[in-house]
Coordinates of N, CA and C in Angstrom, one line a residue:
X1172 N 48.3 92.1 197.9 CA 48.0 92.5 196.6 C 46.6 92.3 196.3
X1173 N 46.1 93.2 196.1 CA 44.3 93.4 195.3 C 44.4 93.7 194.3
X1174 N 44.2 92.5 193.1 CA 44.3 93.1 191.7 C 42.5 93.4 191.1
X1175 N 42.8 94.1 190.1 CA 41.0 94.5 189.8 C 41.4 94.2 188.5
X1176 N 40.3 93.9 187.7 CA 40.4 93.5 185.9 C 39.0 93.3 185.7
X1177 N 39.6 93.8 184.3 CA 38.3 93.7 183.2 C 38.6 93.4 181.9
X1178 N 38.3 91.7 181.5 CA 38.8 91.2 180.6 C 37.2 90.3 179.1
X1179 N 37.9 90.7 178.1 CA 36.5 90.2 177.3 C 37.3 88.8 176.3
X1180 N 36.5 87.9 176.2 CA 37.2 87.1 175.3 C 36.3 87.0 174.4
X1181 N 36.0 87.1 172.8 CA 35.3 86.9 172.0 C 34.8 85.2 172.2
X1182 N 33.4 85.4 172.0 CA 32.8 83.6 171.6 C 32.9 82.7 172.9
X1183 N 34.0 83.5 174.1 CA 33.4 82.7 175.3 C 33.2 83.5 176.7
X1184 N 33.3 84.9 176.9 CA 32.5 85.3 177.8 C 33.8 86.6 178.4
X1185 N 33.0 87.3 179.2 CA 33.7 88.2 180.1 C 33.7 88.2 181.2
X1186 N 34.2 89.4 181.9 CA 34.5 89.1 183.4 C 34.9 90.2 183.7
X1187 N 34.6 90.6 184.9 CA 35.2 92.1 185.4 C 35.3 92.5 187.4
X1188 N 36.2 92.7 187.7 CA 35.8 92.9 189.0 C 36.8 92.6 189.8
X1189 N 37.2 92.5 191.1 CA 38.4 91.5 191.9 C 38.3 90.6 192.0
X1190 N 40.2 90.7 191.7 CA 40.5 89.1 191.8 C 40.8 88.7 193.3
X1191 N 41.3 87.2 193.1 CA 41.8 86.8 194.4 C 42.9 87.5 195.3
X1192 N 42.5 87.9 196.6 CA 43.5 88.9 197.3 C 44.8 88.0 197.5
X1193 N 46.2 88.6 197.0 CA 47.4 87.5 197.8 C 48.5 87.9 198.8
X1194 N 48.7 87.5 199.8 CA 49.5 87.9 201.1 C 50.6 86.9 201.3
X1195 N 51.4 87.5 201.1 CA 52.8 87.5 201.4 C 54.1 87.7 202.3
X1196 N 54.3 86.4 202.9 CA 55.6 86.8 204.1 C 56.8 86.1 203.4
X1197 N 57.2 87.1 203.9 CA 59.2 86.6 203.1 C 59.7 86.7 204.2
X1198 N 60.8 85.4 204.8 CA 62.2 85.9 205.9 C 63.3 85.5 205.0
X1199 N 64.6 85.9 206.0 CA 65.8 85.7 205.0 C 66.5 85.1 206.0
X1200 N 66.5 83.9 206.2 CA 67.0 82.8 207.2 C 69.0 82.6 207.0
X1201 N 69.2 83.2 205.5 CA 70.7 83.2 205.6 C 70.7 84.4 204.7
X1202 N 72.1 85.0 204.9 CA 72.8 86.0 204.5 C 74.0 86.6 204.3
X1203 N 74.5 86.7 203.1 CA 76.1 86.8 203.4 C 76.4 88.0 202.2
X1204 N 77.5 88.4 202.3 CA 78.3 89.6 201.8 C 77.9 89.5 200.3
X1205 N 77.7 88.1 199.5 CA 77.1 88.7 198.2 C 76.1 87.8 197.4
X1206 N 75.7 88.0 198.6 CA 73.9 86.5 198.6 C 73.2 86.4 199.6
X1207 N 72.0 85.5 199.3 CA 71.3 85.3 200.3 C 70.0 84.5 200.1
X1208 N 69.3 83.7 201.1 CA 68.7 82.9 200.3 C 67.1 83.1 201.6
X1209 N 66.0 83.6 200.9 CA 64.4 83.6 201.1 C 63.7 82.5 201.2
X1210 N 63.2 82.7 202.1 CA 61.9 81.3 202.4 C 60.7 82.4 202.6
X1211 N 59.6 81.9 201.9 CA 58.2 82.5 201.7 C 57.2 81.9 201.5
X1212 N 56.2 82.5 202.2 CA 54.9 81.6 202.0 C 53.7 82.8 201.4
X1213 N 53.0 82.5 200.3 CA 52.1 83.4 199.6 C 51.0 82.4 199.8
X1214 N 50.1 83.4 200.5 CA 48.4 82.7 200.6 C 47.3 83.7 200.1
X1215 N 46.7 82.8 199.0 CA 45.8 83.8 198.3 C 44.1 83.6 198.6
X1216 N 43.6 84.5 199.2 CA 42.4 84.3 199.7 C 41.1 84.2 198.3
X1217 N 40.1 83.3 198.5 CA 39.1 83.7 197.6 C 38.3 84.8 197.6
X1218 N 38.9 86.4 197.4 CA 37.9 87.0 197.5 C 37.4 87.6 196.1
X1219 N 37.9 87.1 195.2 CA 37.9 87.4 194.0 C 36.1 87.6 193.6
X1220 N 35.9 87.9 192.5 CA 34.4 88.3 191.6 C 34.6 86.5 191.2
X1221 N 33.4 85.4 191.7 CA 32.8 84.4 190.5 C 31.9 84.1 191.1
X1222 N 31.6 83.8 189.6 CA 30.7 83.0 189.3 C 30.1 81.6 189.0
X1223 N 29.8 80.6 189.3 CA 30.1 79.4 188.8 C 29.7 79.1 187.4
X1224 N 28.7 79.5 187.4 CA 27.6 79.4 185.8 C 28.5 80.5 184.9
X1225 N 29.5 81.0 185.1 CA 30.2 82.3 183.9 C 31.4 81.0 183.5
X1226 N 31.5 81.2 182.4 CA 32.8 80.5 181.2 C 34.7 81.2 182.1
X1227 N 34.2 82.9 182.3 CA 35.1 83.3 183.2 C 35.4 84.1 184.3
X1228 N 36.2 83.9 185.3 CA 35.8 84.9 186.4 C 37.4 85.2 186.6
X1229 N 37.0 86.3 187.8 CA 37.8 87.2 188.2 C 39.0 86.5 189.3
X1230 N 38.0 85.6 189.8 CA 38.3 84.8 191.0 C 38.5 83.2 191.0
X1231 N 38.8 83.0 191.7 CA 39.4 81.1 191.5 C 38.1 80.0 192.5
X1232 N 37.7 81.2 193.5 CA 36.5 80.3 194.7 C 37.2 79.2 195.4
X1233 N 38.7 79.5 195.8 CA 39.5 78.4 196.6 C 40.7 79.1 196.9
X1234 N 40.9 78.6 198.0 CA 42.3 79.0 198.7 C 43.5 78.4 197.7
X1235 N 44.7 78.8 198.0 CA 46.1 78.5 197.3 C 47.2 79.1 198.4
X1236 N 48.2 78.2 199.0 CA 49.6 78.2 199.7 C 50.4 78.1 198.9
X1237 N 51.4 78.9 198.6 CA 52.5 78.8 197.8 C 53.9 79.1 198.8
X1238 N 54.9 78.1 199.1 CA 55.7 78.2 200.0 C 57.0 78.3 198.5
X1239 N 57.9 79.0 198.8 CA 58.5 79.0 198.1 C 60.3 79.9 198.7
X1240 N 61.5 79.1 198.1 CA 63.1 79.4 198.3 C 63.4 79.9 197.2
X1241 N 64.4 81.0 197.7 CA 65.0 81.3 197.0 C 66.3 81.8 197.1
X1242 N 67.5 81.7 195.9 CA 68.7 81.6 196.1 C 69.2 82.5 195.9
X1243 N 70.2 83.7 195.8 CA 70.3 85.1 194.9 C 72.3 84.9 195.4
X1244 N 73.0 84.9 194.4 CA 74.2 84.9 194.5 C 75.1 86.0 193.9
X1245 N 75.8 86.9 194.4 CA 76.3 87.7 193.3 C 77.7 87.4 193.0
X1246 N 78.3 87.9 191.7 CA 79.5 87.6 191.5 C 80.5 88.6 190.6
X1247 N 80.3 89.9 191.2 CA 80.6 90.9 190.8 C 79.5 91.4 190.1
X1248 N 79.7 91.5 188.7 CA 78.2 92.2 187.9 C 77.4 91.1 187.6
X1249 N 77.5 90.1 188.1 CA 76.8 88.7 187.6 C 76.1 88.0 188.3
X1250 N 74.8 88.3 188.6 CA 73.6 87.7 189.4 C 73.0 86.0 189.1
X1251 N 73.2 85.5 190.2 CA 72.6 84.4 189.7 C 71.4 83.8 190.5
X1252 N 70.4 83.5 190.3 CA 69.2 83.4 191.3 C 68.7 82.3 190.7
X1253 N 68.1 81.5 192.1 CA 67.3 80.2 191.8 C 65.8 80.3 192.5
X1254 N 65.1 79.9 191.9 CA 64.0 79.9 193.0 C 62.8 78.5 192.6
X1255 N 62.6 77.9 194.0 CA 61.9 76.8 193.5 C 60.6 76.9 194.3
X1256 N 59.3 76.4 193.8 CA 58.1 76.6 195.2 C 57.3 75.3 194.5
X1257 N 56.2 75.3 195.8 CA 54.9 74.3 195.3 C 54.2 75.1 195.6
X1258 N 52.6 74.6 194.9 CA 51.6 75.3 195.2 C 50.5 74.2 195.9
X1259 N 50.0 74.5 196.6 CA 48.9 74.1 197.0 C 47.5 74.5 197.2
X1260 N 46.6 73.7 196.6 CA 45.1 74.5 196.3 C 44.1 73.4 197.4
X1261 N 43.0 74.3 197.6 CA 41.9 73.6 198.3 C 41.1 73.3 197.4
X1262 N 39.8 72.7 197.1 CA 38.9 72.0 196.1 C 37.9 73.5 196.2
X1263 N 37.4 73.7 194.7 CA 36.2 74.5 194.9 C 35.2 73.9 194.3
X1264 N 34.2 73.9 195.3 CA 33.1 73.0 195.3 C 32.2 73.6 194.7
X1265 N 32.3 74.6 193.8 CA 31.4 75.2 193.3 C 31.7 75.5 192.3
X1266 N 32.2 74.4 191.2 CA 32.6 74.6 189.9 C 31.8 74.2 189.1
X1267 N 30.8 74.5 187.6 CA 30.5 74.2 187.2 C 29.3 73.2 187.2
X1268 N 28.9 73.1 188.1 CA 28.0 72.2 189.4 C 28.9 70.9 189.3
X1269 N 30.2 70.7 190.1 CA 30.9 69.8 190.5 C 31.7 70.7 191.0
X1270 N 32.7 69.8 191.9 CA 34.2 69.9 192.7 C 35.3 70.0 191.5
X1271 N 36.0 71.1 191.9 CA 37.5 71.2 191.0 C 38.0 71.3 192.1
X1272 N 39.3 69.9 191.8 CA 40.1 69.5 192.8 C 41.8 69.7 191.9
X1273 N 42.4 70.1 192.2 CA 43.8 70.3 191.8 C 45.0 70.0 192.3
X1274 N 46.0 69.0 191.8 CA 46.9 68.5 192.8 C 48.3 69.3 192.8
X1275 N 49.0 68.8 193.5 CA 49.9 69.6 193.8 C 50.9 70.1 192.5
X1276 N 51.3 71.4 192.6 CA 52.2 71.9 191.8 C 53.5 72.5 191.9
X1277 N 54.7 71.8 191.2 CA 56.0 72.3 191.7 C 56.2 73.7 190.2
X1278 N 57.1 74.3 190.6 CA 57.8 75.5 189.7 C 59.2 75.7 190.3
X1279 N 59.9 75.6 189.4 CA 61.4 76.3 189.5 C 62.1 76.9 188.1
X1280 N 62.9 77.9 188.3 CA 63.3 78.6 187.5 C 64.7 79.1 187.8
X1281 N 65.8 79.3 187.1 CA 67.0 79.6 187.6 C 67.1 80.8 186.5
X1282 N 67.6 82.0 187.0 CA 68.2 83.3 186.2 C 69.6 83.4 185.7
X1283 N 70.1 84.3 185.2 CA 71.3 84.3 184.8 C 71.1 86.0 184.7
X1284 N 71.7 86.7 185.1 CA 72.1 88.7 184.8 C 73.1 89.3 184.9
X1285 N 73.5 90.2 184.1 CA 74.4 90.9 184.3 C 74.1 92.5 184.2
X1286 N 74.9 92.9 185.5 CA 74.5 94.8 185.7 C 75.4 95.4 185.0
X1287 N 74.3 96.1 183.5 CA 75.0 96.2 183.0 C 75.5 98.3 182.9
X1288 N 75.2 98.8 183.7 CA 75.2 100.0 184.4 C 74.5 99.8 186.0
X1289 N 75.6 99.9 186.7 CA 75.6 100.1 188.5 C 74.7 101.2 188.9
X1290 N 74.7 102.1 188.6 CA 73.7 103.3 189.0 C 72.6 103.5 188.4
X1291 N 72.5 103.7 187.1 CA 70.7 103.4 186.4 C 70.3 101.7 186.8
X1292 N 71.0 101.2 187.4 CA 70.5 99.5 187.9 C 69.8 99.0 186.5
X1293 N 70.8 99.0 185.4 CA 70.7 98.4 184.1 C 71.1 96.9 183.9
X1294 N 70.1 96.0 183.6 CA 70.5 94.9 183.7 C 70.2 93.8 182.0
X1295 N 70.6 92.9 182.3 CA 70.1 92.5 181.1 C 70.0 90.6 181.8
X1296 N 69.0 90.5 181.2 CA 68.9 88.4 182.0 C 68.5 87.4 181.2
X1297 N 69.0 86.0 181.3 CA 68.3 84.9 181.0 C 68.2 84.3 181.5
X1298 N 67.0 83.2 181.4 CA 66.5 82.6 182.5 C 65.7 81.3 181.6
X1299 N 65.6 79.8 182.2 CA 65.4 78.8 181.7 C 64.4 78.5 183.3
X1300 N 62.7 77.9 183.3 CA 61.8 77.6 184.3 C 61.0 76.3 183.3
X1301 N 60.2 75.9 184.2 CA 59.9 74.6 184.1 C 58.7 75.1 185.0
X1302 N 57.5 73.6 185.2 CA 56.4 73.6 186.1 C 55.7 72.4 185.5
X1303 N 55.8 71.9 186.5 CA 55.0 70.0 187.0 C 54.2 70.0 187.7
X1304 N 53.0 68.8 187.3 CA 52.1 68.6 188.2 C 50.9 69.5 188.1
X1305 N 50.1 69.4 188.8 CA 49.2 70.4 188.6 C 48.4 70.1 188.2
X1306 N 47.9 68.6 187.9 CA 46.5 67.8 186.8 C 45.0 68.7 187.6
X1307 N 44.2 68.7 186.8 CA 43.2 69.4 187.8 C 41.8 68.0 187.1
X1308 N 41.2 68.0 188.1 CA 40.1 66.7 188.1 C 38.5 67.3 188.4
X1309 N 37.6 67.2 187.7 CA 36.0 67.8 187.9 C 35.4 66.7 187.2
X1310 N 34.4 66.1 188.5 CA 33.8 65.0 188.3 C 34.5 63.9 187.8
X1311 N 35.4 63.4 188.3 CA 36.4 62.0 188.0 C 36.9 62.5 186.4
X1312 N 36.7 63.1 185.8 CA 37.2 63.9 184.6 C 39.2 64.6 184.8
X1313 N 40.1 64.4 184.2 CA 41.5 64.9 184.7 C 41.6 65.5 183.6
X1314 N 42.5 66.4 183.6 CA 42.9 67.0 182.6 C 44.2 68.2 183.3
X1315 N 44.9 68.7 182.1 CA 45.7 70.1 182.3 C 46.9 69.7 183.3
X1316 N 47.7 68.3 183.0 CA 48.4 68.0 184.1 C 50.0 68.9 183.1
X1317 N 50.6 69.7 184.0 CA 51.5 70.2 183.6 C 53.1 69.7 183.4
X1318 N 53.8 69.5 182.5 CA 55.5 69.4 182.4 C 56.0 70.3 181.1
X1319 N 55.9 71.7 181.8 CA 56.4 72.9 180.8 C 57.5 73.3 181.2
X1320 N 58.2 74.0 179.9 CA 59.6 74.4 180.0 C 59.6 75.7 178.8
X1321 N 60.3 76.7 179.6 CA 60.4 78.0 178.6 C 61.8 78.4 179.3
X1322 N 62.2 79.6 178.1 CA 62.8 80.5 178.0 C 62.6 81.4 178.4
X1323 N 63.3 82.9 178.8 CA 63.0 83.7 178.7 C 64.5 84.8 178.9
X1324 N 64.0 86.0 178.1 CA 65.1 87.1 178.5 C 64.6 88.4 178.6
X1325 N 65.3 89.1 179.5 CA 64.9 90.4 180.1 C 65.7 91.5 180.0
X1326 N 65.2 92.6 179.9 CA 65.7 93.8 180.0 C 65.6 94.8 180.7
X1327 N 65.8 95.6 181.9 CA 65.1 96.5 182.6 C 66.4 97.6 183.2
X1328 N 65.8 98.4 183.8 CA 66.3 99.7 184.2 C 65.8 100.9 185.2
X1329 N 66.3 101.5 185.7 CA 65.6 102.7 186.3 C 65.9 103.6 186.1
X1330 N 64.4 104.2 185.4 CA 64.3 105.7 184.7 C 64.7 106.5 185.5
X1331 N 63.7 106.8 186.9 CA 64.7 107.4 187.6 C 64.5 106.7 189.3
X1332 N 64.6 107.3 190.2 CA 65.0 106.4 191.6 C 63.9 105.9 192.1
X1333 N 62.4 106.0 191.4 CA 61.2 105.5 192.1 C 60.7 104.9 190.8
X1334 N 61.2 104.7 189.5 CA 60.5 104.1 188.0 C 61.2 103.2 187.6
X1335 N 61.1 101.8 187.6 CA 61.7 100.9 187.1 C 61.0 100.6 186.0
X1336 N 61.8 100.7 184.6 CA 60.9 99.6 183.2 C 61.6 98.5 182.9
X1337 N 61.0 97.0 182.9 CA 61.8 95.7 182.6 C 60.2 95.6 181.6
X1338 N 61.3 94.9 180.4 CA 60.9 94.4 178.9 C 60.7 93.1 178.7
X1339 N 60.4 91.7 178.7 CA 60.6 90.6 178.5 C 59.9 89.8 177.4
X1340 N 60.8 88.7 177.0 CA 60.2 88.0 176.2 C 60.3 86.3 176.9
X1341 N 59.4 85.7 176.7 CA 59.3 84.3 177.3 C 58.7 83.4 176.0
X1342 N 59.5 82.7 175.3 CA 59.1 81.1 174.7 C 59.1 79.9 175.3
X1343 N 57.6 79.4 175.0 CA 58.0 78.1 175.5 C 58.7 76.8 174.6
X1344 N 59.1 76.1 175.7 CA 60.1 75.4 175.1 C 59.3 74.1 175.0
X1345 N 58.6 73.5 175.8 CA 57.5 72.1 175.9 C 56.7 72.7 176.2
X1346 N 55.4 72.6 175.7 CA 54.0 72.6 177.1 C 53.4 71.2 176.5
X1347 N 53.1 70.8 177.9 CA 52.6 69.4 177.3 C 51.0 69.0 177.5
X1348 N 50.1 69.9 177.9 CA 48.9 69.8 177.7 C 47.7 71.1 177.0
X1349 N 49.1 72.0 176.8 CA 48.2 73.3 176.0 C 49.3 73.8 174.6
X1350 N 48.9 74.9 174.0 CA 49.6 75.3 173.3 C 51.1 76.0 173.3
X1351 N 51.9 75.8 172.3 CA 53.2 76.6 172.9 C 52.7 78.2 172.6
X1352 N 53.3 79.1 173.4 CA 53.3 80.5 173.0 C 54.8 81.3 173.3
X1353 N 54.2 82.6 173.0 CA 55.4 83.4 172.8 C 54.6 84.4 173.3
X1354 N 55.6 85.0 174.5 CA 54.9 86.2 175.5 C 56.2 87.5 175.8
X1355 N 55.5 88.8 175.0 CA 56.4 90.0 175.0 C 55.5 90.7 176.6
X1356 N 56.3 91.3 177.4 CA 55.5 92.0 178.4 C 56.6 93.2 178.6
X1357 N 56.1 94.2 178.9 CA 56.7 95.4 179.5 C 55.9 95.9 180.8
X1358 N 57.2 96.1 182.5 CA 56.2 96.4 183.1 C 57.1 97.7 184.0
X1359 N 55.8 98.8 183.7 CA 56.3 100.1 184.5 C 56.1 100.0 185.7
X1360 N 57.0 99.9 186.9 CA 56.8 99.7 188.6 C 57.2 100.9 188.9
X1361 N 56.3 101.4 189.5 CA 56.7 102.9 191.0 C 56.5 102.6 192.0
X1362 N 57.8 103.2 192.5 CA 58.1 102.6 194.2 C 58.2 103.6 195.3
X1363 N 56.9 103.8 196.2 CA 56.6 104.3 197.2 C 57.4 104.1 198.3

């Protein structure tokens, strides 16, 4: 995945260009008649657009491993999926004129769905995630250590055999070092 962006924040700066490239291997080590469970490792290279002296960039200026399982059960029209990973970052030494070091971070999230038309692949979902860890430290300075928990529910479909649209809404339920929010996304995928 090569994502490109161009983002303005009033009062603290812009940014525009590529981001960090991320690469992706997924196997499926078990599998059975109405489940199956993924082991994956996502490595995102620093090829992103930064800068150190900009407020914001495009790019992170550090590697990230993200190993991560996952569980997918079916039970007639009733999906149930677990998925847990860590992440792991390398220091970028070019932060701010100091080292940003960041420690390790866990994420898990369990779904809940029901198909609610078999042939348009209409579904509807809820889902309850969490994410720990993660303190990030610049110049003996710590901050941003994460123990968040949200909500979320979904809607999606396929328009027709290569257009899927899924609708969602996500509340958080704790964030314990930043603000709570409330996130509407809609996202149109074509499949080649």
């Amino acid at each position: 995945i090569v994502p490109y962006g161009d983002v303005t924040v009033d009062s603290v700066g812009k940014a525009s260009g590529l981001g960090d490239v991320d690469f992706l291997v997924t196997i499926k080590p078990l599998d059975w008649e109405s489940g199956y469970l993924n082991f994956g490792v996502s490595t995102t290279i620093p090829a992103g657009t930064y800068s150190a002296s900009s407020a914001m960039n495009m790019g992170n200026n550090r590697w990230a491993f993200d190993p991560h399982l996952k569980l997918w059960q079916t039970i007639r029209r009733f999906n149930i999926d677990l998925w847990a990973e860590m992440l792991f970052y390398t220091d970028n030494s070019d932060y701010a004129g100091g080292t940003l070091e960041k420690d390790l971070a866990f994420f898990s999230e369990v779904h809940f769905a029901y198909l609610i038309n078999p042939e348009k692949v209409m579904f509807a979902s809820l889902g309850l995630g969490g994410a720990w860890g993660g303190e990030e430290e610049v110049n003996g300075v710590k901050n941003n250590k994460m123990g968040d928990y949200a909500v979320k529910a979904a809607f999606g479909m396929n328009i027709t055999e290569d257009i899927q649209l899924t609708i969602s809404y996500r509340h958080d339920l704790h964030v314990e070092n930043d603000i709570k929010a409330n996130q509407f996304l809609a996202r149109l995928m074509f499949v080649m």
